[in-house]
Short mmCIF file of C-alpha atoms in Angstrom, two decimals:
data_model
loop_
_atom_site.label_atom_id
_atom_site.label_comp_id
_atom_site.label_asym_id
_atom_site.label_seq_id
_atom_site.Cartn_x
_atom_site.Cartn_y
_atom_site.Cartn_z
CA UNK A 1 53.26 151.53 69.69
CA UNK A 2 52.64 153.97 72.90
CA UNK A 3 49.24 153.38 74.06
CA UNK A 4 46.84 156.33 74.00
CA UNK A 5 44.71 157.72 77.28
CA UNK A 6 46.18 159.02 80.53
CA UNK A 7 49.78 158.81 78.35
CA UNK A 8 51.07 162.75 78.62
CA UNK A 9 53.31 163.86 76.24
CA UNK A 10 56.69 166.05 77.61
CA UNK A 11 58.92 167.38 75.27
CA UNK A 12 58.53 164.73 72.46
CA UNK A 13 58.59 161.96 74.82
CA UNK A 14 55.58 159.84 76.33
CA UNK A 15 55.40 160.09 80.19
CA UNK A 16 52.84 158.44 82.37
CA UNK A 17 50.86 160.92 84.56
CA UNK A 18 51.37 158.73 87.84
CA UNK A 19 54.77 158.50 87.55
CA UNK A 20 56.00 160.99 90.17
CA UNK A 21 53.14 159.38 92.71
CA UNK A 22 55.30 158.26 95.78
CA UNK A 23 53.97 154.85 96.81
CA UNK A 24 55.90 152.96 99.34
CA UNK A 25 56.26 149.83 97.44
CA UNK A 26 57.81 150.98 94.73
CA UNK A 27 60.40 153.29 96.88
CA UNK A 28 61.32 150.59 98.95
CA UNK A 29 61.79 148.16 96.06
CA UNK A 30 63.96 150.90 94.27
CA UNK A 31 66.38 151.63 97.16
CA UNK A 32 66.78 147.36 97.53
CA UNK A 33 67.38 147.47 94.02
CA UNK A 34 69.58 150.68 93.47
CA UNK A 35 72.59 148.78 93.73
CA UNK A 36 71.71 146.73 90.69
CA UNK A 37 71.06 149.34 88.35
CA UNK A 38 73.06 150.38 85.64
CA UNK A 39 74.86 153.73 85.85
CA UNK A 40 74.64 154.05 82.39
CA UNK A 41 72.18 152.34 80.67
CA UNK A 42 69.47 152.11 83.16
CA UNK A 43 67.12 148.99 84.06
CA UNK A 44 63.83 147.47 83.10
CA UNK A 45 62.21 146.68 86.95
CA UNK A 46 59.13 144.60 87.39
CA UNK A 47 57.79 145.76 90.76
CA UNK A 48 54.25 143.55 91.60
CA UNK A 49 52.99 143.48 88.08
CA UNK A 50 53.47 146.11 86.67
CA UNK A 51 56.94 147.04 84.41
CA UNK A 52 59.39 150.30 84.98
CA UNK A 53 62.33 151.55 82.81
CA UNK A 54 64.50 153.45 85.26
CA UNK A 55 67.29 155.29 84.59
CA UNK A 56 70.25 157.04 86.19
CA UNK A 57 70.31 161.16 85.69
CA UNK A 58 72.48 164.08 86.01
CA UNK B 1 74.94 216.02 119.63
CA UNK B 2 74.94 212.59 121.64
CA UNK B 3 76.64 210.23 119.52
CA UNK B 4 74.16 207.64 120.53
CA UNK B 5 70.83 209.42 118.62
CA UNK B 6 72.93 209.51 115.84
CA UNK B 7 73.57 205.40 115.86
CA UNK B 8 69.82 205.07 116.71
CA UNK B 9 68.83 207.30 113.77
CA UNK B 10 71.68 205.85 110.97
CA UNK B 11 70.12 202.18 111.91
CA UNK B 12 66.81 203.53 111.87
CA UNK B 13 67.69 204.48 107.87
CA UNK B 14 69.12 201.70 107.09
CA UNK B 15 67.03 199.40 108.69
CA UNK B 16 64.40 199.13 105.39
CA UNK B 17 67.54 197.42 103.29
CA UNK B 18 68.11 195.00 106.74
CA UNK B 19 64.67 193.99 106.72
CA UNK B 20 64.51 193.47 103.61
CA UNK B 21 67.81 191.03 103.08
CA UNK B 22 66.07 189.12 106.39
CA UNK B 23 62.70 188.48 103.91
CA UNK B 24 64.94 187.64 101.08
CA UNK B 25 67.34 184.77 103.01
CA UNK B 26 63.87 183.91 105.33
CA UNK B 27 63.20 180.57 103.40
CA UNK B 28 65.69 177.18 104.15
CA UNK B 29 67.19 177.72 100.68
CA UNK B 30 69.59 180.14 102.55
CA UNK B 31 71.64 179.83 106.01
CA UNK B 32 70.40 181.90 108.95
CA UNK B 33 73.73 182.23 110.89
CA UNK B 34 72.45 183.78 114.57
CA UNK B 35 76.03 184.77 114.85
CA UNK B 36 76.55 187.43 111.65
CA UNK B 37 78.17 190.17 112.27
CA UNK B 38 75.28 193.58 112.51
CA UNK B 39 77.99 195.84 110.97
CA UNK B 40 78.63 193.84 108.15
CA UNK B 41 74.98 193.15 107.56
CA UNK B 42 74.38 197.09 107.91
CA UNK B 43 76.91 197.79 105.43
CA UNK B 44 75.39 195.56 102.54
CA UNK B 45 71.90 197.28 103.79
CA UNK B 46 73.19 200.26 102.52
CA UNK B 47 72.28 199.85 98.57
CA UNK B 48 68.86 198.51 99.35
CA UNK B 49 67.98 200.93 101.95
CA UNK B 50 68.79 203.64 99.74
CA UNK B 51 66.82 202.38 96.61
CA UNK B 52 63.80 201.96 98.64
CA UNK B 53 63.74 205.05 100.59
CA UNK B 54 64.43 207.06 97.33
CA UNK B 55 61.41 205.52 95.87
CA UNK B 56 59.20 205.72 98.49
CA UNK B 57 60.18 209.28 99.01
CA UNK B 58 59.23 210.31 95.36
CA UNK B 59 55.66 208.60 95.83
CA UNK B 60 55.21 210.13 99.13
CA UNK B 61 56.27 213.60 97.13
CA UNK B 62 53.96 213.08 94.11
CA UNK B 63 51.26 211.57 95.40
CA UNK B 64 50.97 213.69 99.00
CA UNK B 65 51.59 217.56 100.07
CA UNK B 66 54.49 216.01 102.66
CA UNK B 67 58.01 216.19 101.64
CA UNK B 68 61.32 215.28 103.72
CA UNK B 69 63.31 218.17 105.50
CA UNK B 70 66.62 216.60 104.08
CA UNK B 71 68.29 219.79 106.11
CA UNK B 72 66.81 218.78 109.02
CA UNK B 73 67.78 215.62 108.43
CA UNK B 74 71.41 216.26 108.37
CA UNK B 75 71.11 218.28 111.07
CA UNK B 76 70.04 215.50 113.17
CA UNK B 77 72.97 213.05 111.23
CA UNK B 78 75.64 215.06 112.10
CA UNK B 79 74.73 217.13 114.84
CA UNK B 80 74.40 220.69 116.07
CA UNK B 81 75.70 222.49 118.64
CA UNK B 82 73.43 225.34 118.68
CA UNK B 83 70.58 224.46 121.44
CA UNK B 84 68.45 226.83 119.39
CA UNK B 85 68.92 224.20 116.06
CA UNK B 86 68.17 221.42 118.09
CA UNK B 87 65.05 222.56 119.81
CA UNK B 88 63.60 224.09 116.23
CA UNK B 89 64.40 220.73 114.28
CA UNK B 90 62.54 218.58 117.64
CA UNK B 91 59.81 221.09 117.56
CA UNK B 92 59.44 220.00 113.86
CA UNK B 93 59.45 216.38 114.43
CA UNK B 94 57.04 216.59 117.11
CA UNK B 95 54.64 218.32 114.86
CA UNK B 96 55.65 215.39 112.05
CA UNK B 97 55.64 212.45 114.61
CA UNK B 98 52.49 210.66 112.76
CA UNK B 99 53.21 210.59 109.50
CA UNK B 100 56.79 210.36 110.18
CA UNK B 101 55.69 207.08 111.79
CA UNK B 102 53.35 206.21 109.36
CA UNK B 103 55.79 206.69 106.59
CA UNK B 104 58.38 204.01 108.21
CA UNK B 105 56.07 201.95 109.14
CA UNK B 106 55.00 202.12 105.13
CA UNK B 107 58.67 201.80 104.25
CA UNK B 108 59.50 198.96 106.70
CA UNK B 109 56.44 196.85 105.24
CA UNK B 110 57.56 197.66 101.45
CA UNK B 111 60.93 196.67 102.30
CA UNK B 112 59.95 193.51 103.83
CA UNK B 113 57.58 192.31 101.02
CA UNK B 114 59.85 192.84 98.38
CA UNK B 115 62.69 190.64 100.30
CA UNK B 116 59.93 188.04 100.11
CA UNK B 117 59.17 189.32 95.58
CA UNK B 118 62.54 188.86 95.23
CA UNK B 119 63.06 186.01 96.58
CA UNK B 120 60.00 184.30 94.53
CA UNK B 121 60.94 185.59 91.62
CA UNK B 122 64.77 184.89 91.53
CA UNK B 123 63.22 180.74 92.70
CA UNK B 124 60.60 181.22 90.02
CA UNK B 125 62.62 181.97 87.00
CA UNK B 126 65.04 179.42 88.42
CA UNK B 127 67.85 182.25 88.35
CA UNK B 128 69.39 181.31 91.42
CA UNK B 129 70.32 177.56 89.25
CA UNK B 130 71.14 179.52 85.93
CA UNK B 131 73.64 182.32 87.69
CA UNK B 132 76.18 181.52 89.97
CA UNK B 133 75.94 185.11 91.71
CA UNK B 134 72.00 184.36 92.51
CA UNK B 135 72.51 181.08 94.49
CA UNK B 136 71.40 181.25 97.87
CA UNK B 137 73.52 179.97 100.86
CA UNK B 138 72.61 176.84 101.74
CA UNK B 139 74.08 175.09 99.28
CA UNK B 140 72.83 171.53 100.51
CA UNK B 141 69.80 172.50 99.14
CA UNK B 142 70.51 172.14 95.84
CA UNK B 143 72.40 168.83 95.86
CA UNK B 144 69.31 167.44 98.11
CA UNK B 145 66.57 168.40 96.05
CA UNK B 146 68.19 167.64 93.01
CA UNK B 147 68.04 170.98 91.42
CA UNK B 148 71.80 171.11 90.81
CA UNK B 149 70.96 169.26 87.95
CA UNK B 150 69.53 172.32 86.38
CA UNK B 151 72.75 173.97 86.90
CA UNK B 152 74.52 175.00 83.54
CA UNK B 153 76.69 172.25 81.54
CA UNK B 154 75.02 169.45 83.76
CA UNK B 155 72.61 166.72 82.04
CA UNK B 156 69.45 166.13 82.28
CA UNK B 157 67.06 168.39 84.21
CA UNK B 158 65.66 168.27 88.22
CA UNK B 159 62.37 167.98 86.64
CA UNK B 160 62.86 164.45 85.33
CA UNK B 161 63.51 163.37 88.56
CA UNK B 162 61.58 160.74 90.06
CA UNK B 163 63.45 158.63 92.63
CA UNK B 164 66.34 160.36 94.38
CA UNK B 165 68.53 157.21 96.39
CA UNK B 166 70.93 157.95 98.60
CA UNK B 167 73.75 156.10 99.80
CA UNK B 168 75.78 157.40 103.01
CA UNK B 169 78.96 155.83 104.22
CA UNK B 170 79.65 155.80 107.64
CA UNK B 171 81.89 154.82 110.63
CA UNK B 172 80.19 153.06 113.10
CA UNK B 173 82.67 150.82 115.87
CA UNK B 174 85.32 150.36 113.73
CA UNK B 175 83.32 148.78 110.83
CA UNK B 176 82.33 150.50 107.67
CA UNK B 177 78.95 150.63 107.25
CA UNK B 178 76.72 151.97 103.94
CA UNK B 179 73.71 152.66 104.74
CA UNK B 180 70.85 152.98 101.46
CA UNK B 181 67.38 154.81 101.87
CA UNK B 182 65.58 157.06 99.32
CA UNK B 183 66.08 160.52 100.76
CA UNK B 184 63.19 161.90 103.17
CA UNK B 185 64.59 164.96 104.82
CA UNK B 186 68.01 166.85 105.56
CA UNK B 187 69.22 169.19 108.72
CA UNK B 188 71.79 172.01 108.84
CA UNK B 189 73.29 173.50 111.73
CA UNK B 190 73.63 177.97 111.84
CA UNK B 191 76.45 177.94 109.92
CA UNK B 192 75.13 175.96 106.41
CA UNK B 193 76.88 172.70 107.79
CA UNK B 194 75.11 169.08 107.42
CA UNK B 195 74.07 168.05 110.86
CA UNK B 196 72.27 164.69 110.06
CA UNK B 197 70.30 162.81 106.94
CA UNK B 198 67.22 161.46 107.38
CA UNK B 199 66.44 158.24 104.92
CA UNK B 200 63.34 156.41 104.30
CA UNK B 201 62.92 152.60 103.96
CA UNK B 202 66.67 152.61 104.85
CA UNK B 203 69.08 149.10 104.21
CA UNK B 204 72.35 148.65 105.60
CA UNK B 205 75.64 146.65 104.36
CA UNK B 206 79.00 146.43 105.70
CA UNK B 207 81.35 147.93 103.19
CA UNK B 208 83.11 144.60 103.61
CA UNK B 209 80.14 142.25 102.59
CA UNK B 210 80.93 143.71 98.59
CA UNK B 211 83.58 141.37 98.57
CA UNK B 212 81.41 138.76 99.59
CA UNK B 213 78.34 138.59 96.71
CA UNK B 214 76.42 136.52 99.11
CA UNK B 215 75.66 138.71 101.10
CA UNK B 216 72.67 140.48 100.85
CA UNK B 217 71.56 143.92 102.07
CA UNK B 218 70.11 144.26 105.57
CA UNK B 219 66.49 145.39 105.79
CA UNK B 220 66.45 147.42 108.58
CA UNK B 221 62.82 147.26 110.48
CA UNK B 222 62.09 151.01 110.13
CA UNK B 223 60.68 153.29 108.20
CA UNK B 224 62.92 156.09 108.59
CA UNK B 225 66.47 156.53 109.88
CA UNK B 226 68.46 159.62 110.45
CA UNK B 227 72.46 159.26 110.62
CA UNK B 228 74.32 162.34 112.51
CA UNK B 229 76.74 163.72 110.29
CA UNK B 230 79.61 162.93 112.42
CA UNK B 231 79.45 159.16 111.81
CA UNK B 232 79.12 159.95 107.51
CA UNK B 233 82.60 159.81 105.93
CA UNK B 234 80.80 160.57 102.63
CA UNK B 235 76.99 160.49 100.44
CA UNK B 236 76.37 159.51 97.26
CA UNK B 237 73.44 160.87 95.55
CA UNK B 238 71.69 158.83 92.92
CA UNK B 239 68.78 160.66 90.98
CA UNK B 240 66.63 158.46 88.64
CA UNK B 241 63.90 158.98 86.03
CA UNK B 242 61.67 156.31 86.20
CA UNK B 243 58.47 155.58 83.82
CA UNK B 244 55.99 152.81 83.94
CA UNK B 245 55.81 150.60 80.76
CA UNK B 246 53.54 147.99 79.21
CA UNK B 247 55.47 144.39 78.99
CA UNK B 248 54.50 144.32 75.03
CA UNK B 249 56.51 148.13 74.39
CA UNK B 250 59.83 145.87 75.96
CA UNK B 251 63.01 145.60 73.57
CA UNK B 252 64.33 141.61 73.93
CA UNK B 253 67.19 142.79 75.62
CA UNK B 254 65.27 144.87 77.80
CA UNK B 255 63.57 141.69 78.78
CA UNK B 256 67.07 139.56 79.01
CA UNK B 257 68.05 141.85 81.70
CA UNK B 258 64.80 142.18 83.46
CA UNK B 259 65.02 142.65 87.01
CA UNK B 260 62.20 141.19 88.67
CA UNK B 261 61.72 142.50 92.37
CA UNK B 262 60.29 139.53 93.96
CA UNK B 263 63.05 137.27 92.47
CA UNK B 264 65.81 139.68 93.88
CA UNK B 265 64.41 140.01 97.01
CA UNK B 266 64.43 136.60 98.16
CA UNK B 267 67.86 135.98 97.00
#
């Protein structure tokens, strides 16, 4: 069940507002971690505590 | 007539629809070669030059007493013989000079702000990803930034992107070396070609450590690092979407392949 509060919705689809906030740990974890990520089906990625579904587009 | 006025004056006409194609391809989206040819970039002036001095002219004519001499005009254009022409149609410009000035001056300004409206609107509407015929030149641009994913028949749109990773592969002393960093900047040389890449929170590998699983990716003790272009045999672009989720809204498999960061990283 999505959670309510600073959840925005796009096009159907629940987004977090601080998702397109560049923070260095998180950029640096992704590029170490690029290689491991599924073209297709994308990856769940715990970064510190906190959980992120990323997934390859285009 | 001296041949020379008349080149002064035919640039001096055409040099609203120049002016304006400089405002239009002034932003990095498009290549400013130093090196184009003036009579080629006269000759596409032409349209535009025309189109704005025809509408300026009918404001100046509705909205003022002034009107253009276009016999004059032609008389200058193509010359006269007669001393008696010639001294009659200076006579008249001389009387004219300020709001002859005034009126370029206008024109030049017009022409130059709406290089810069057409240029916003063609990037605001997103034309120039839609149409083909609207792209501008620097076609790097678009693969960089991602926006070629708004392009039509591709996936997924440049909006959703979060993360863009690149991964260039380059020569370096006879080794092959890939070289990972989410992108940070880009540089082009006059003519539109890549000159160098510029990566943030860059990792290396040798191509031949994939063989070799052990091996683990080289943190490289930088924040940024730019690689000249002649060293890049080629670049892969990865774009991702990412979103931050709560641990309870995770699918079991979702959690069987969980990557954790701080597991990875010390392996």
């Amino acid at each position: 069940m999505p959670k309510l509060g600073n959840n925005k919705i796009v096009n159907g689809s629940s987004r977090r507002k601080d998702d397109r906030i560049s923070n260095p740990e998180i950029s640096s974890a992704i590029v170490r971690l690029s290689h491991k990520i599924s073209r297709t089906n994308g990856q769940v990625v715990k970064i510190g505590d906190k959980y992120y579904r990323i997934k390859e587009i285009g | 007539m001296n041949i020379a006025f008349t080149t002064v004056l035919i640039f001096v006409l055409l040099s609203p629809g120049f002016l304006y194609r400089i405002a239009y391809n002034s932003s990095k989206i498009s290549v400013r070669n130093p090196n184009k040819n003036i009579l080629n970039e006269l000759t596409w002036s032409i349209i535009p030059s025309l189109t704005i001095h025809i509408i300026c002219i009918s404001l100046v004519e509705y909205f003022s007493d002034f009107y253009v001499d276009f016999e004059q005009l032609g008389t200058l254009l193509l010359g006269v013989t007669s001393e008696n022409k010639v001294d009659v149609v200076f006579s008249q410009l001389g009387n004219f000079i300020y709001p002859i000035f005034f009126y370029n001056i206008s024109v030049l300004t017009i022409s130059f702000l709406a290089g810069i409206g057409m240029q916003f609107f063609i990037r605001h509407f997103k034309w120039d990803r839609k149409y083909r015929y609207f792209r501008f030149s620097n076609k790097w641009h678009y693969i960089f930034s991602g926006e070629c994913l708004d392009f039509p028949d591709v996936p997924d749109k440049f909006d959703e992107i979060t993360d863009k990773i690149i991964n260039v592969l380059c020569k370096a002393n006879d080794k092959t070396i890939l070289y990972i960093g989410e992108f940070f900047d880009y540089y082009i040389d006059s003519s539109g070609d890549l000159e160098a890449v510029h990566l943030k929170y860059p990792v290396r590998r040798y191509l031949n450590d994939e063989i070799d699983k052990t091996k683990t990716y080289y943190n490289i003790p930088s924040r940024y690092l730019v690689i000249p272009s002649k060293d890049i045999i080629n670049i892969n672009f990865r774009y991702f979407k990412r979103e931050e989720v709560d641990a309870i809204d995770l699918t079991p498999e979702e959690l069987k392949n969980l990557l954790d960061f701080d597991t990875e990283s010390k392996t």
